[in-house]
XYZ file of C-alpha atoms in Angstrom:
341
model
C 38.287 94.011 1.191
C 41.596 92.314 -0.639
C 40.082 91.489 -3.732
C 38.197 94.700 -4.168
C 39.928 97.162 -1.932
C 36.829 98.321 -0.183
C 37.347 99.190 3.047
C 36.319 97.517 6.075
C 34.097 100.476 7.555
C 32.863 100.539 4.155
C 31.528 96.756 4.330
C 30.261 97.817 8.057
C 27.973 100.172 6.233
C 27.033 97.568 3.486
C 26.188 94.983 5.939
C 24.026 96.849 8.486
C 22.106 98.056 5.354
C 21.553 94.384 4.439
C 20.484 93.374 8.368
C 23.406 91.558 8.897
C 25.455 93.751 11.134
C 28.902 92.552 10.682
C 31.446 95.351 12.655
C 35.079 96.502 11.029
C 36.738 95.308 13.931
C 35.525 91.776 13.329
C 35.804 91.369 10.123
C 39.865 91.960 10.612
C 39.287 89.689 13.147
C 38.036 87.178 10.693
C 40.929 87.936 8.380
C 44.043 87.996 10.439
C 42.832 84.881 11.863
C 42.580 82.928 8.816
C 46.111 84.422 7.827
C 47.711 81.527 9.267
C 45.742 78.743 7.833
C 46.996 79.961 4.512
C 50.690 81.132 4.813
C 51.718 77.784 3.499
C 49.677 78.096 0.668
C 51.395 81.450 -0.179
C 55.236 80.131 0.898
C 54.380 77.323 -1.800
C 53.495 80.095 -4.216
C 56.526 82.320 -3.371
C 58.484 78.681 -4.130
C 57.142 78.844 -7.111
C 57.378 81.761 -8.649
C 61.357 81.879 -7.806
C 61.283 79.072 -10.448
C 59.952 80.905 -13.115
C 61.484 81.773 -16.538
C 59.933 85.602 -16.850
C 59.730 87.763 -13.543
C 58.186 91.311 -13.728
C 58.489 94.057 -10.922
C 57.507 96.983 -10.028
C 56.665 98.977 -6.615
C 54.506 101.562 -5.688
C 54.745 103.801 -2.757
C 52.489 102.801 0.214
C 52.106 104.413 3.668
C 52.010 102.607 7.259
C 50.716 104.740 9.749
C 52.823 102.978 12.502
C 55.930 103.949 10.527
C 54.789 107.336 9.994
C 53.832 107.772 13.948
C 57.172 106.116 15.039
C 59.035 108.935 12.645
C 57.124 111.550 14.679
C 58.201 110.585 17.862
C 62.230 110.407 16.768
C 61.848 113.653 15.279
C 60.510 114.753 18.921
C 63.542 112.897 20.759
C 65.832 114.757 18.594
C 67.060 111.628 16.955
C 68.388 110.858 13.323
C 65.435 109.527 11.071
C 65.586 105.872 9.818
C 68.326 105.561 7.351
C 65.216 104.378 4.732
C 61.818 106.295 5.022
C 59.922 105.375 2.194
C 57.093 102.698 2.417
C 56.153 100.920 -1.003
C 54.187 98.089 -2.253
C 56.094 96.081 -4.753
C 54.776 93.561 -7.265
C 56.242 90.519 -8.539
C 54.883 88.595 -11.371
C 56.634 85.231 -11.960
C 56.057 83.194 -15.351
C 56.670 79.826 -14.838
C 55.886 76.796 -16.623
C 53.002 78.173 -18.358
C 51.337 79.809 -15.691
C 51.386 83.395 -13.428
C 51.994 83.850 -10.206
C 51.663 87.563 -8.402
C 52.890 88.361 -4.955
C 52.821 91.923 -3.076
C 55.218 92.618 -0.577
C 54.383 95.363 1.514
C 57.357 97.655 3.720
C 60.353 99.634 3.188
C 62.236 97.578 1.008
C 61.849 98.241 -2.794
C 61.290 96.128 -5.625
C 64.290 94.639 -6.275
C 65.020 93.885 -2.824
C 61.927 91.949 -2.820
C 62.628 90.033 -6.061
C 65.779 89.198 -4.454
C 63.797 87.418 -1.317
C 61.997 85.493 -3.836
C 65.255 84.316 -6.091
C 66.876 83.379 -3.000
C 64.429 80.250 -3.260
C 65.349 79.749 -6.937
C 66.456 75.821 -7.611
C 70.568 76.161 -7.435
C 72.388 75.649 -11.217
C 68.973 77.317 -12.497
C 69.444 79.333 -15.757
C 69.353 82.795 -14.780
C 65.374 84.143 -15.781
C 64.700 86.911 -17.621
C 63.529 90.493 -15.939
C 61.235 92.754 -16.942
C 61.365 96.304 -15.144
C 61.627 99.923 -16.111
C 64.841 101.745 -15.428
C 65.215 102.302 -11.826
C 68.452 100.617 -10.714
C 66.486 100.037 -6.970
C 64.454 97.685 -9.613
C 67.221 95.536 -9.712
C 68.009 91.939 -7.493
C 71.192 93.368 -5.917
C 74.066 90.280 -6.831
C 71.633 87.840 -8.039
C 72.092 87.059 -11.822
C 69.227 87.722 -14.008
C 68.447 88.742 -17.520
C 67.245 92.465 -17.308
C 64.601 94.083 -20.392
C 63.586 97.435 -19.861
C 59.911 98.481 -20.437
C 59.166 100.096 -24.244
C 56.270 101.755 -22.432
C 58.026 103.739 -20.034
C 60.236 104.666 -23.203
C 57.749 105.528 -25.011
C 56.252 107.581 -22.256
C 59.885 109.717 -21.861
C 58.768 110.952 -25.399
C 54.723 111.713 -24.747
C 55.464 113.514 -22.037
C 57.352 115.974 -24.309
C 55.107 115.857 -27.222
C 53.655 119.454 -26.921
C 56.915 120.751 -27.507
C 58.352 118.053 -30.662
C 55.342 117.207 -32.029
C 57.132 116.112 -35.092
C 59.421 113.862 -33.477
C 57.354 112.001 -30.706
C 54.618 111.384 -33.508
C 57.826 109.876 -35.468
C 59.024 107.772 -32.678
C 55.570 106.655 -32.034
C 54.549 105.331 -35.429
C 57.851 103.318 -35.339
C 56.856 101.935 -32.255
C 53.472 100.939 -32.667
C 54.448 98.528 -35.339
C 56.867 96.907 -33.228
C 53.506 96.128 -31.483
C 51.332 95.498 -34.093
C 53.903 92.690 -34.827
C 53.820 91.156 -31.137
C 49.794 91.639 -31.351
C 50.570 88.966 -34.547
C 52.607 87.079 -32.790
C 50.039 86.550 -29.926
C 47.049 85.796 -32.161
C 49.136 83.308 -34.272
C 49.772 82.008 -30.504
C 53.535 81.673 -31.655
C 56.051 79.589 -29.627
C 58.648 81.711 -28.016
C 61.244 80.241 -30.927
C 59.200 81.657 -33.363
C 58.426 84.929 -31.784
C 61.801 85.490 -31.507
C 62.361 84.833 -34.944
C 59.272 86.706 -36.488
C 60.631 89.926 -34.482
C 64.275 89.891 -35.879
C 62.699 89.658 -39.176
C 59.606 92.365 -38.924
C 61.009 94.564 -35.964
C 64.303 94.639 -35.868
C 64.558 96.810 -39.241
C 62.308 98.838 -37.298
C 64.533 99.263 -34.305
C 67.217 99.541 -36.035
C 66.013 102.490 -38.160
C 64.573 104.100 -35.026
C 68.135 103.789 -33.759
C 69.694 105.415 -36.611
C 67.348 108.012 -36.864
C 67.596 109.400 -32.882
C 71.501 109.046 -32.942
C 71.678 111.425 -36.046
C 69.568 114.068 -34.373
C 71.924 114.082 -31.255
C 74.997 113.714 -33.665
C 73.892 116.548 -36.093
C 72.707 118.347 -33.194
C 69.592 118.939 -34.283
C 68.353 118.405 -30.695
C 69.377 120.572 -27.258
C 70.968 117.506 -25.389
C 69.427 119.530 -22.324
C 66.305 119.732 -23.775
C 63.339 117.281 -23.105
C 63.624 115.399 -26.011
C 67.191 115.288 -25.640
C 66.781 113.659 -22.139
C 64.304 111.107 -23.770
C 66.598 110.191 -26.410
C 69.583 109.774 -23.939
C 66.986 107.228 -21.748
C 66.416 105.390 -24.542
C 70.121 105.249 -25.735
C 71.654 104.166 -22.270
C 69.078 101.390 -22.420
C 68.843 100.024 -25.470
C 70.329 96.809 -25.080
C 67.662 96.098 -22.191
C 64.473 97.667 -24.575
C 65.174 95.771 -27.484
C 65.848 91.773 -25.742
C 62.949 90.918 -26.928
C 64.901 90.756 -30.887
C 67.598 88.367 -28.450
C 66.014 86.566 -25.713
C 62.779 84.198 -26.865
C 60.316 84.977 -24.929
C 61.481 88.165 -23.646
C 58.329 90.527 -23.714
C 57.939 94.237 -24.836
C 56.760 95.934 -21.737
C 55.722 95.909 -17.490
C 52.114 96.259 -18.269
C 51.425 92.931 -16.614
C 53.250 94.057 -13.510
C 51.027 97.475 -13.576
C 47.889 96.115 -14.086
C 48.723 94.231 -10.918
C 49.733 97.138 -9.098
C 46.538 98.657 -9.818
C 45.270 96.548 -6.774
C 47.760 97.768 -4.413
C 46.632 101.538 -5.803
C 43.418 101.058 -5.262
C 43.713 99.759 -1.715
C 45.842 102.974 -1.209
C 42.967 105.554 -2.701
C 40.123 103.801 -0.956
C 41.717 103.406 2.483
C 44.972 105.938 2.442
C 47.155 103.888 5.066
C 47.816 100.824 6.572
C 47.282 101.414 10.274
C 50.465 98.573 11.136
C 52.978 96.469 9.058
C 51.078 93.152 10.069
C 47.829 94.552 8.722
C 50.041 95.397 5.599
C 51.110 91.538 5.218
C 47.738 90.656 5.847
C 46.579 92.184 2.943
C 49.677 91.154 0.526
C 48.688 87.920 1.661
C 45.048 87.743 0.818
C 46.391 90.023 -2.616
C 48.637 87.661 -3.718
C 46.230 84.591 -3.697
C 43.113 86.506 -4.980
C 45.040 87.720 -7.771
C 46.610 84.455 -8.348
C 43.360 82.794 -8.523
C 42.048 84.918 -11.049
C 44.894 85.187 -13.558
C 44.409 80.736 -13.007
C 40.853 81.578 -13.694
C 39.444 79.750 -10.499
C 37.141 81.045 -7.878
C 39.244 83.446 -5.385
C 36.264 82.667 -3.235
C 35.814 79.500 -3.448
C 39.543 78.855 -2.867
C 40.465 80.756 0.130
C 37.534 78.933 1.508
C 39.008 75.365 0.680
C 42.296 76.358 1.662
C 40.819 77.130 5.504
C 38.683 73.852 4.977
C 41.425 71.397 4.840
C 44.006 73.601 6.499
C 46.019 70.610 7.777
C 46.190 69.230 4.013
C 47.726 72.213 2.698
C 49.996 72.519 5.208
C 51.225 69.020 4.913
C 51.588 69.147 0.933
C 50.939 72.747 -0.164
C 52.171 72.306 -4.074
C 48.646 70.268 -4.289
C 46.797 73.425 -3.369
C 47.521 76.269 -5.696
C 44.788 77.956 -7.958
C 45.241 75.492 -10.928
C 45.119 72.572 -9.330
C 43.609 72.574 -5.757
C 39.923 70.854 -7.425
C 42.557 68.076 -7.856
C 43.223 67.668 -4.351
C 39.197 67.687 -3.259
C 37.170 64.657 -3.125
C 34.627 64.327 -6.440
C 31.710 65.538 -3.732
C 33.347 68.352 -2.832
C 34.643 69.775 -6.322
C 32.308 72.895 -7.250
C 30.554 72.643 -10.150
């Protein structure tokens, strides 16, 4: 159900094919019950991923059929509708010390609000981390400090999107991009530190940059382009921005797009085209519960399975010291008999 977004009437089906009847309404049963045994385990996570050095973030919207029935029944009492009616799912993808950590956060805040619950646990006199996001302002952490970079992909896509019409000069801004990526594709199989990623981009990509710069200020300045126009909108994104799209040539480490942050989304959309709705907001943090440690797991390369089962198997450890129970290092904390081969 969380790791694969198939619903549970879905599984009902499965199950009674197989001879092991094995209802909807227990098998939610089954998984809000368990909920509790690992909310430490995903506190500890949401600890520390408000450490980390890279955070990416992202929502995408999400309904809750509660939400949706309550705004019925105001509109039929003639009252005002909630000040905020959108429902999202937002994900947060925290770098830190070498290793990813994704959480999902389910309700009507947006993304930025929700990277803001998570900084509020960041370590006080911390350096402020780096963000990666695309444009959107409601992106953003409200007053807490952090180091914003602006996705080259949804740059890049302000210019596709107009390509039927300037052929010329999206296949122009495209060419110039895709080298600034054939250089970070170097970087990543020379397995570069940050330092010298940094450095390798100022030297092969920021001539490129820079000449990309040059080239789409002349075409507004020599108004060779309808500032109205859809390239002209595309070029004035990527002008208002550039500081955030090219950190990556002043921030080591600082990476080139959100992709990570999508990719992880793609969980939350798939939930959303296989089952439509959440029927309430607690089966909603149910599921960003069970999300966020499946997807965990996996990017830590270790058995989602086999973890959420230790983590209800010794319950009263990870409560009592949760650090010792994350993906990478929860075999640690079992006996030699009880490690998995």
């Amino acid at each position: 159900r969380y790791g694969s977004g198939l619903p549970f009437y879905r599984i009902e089906g499965l199950q009674r094919v197989l001879g092991v009847p094995l209802p909807a309404s227990v098998q939610w049963e089954l998984a809000s019950g368990a909920a509790g045994k690992l909310g430490p385990a995903l506190q500890e996570l949401i600890g520390q991923a408000a450490q980390g050095e890279i955070l990416y973030n992202d929502d995408t919207p999400m309904k809750i059929l509660d939400f949706l029935v309550e705004a019925r029944k105001r509109k039929e009492r003639g009252e005002k509708p909630e000040e905020r009616t959108g429902t999202f799912t937002s994900g947060v993808v925290s770098e830190v010390s070498g290793r990813q950590v994704v959480l999902y956060f389910t309700g009507r805040r947006h993304a930025g609000e929700n990277l803001a619950q998570v900084l509020a646990q960041r370590a006080a006199g911390s350096d402020a981390p780096i963000q990666m996001c695309d444009g959107l302002d409601r992106n953003l952490p409200g007053e807490l400090k952090t180091i914003v970079s602006n996705c080259l992909v949804h740059a890049r896509r302000q210019f596709v999107d107009v390509a039927e019409n300037f052929p010329a000069q999206v296949q122009h801004v495209l060419e110039e991009l895709a080298e600034v990526y054939r250089n970070d594709a170097r970087a990543r199989t020379e397995a570069m530190s940050p330092e010298g990623r940094l450095r390798f981009h100022r030297q092969e990509s920021g001539p490129v940059m820079e000449r990309l710069k040059v080239w789409l200020d002349a075409l507004v300045a020599d108004k060779k382009v309808e500032p109205n126009s859809g390239l002209g909108k595309a070029i004035a994104y990527v002008q208002k921005r550039w500081e955030r799209l090219t950190l990556f040539l002043n921030a080591a480490g600082a990476p080139l797009d959100n992709n990570l942050c999508e990719r992880m989304l793609k969980k939350a959309i798939l939930h959303r085209k296989n089952s439509l709705f959440y029927k309430t907001e607690n089966g909603a943090r149910v599921c960003d519960l069970y999300m966020s440690l499946i997807a965990t797991a996996k990017l830590a390369k270790a058995d989602p399975f086999d973890y959420l089962t230790q983590l209800q198997r010794h319950a009263e450890q990870v409560a009592a010291k949760p650090s010792e129970w994350m993906p990478w290092n929860y075999r640690e904390a079992l006996g030699p008999a009880q490690r998995p081969p």
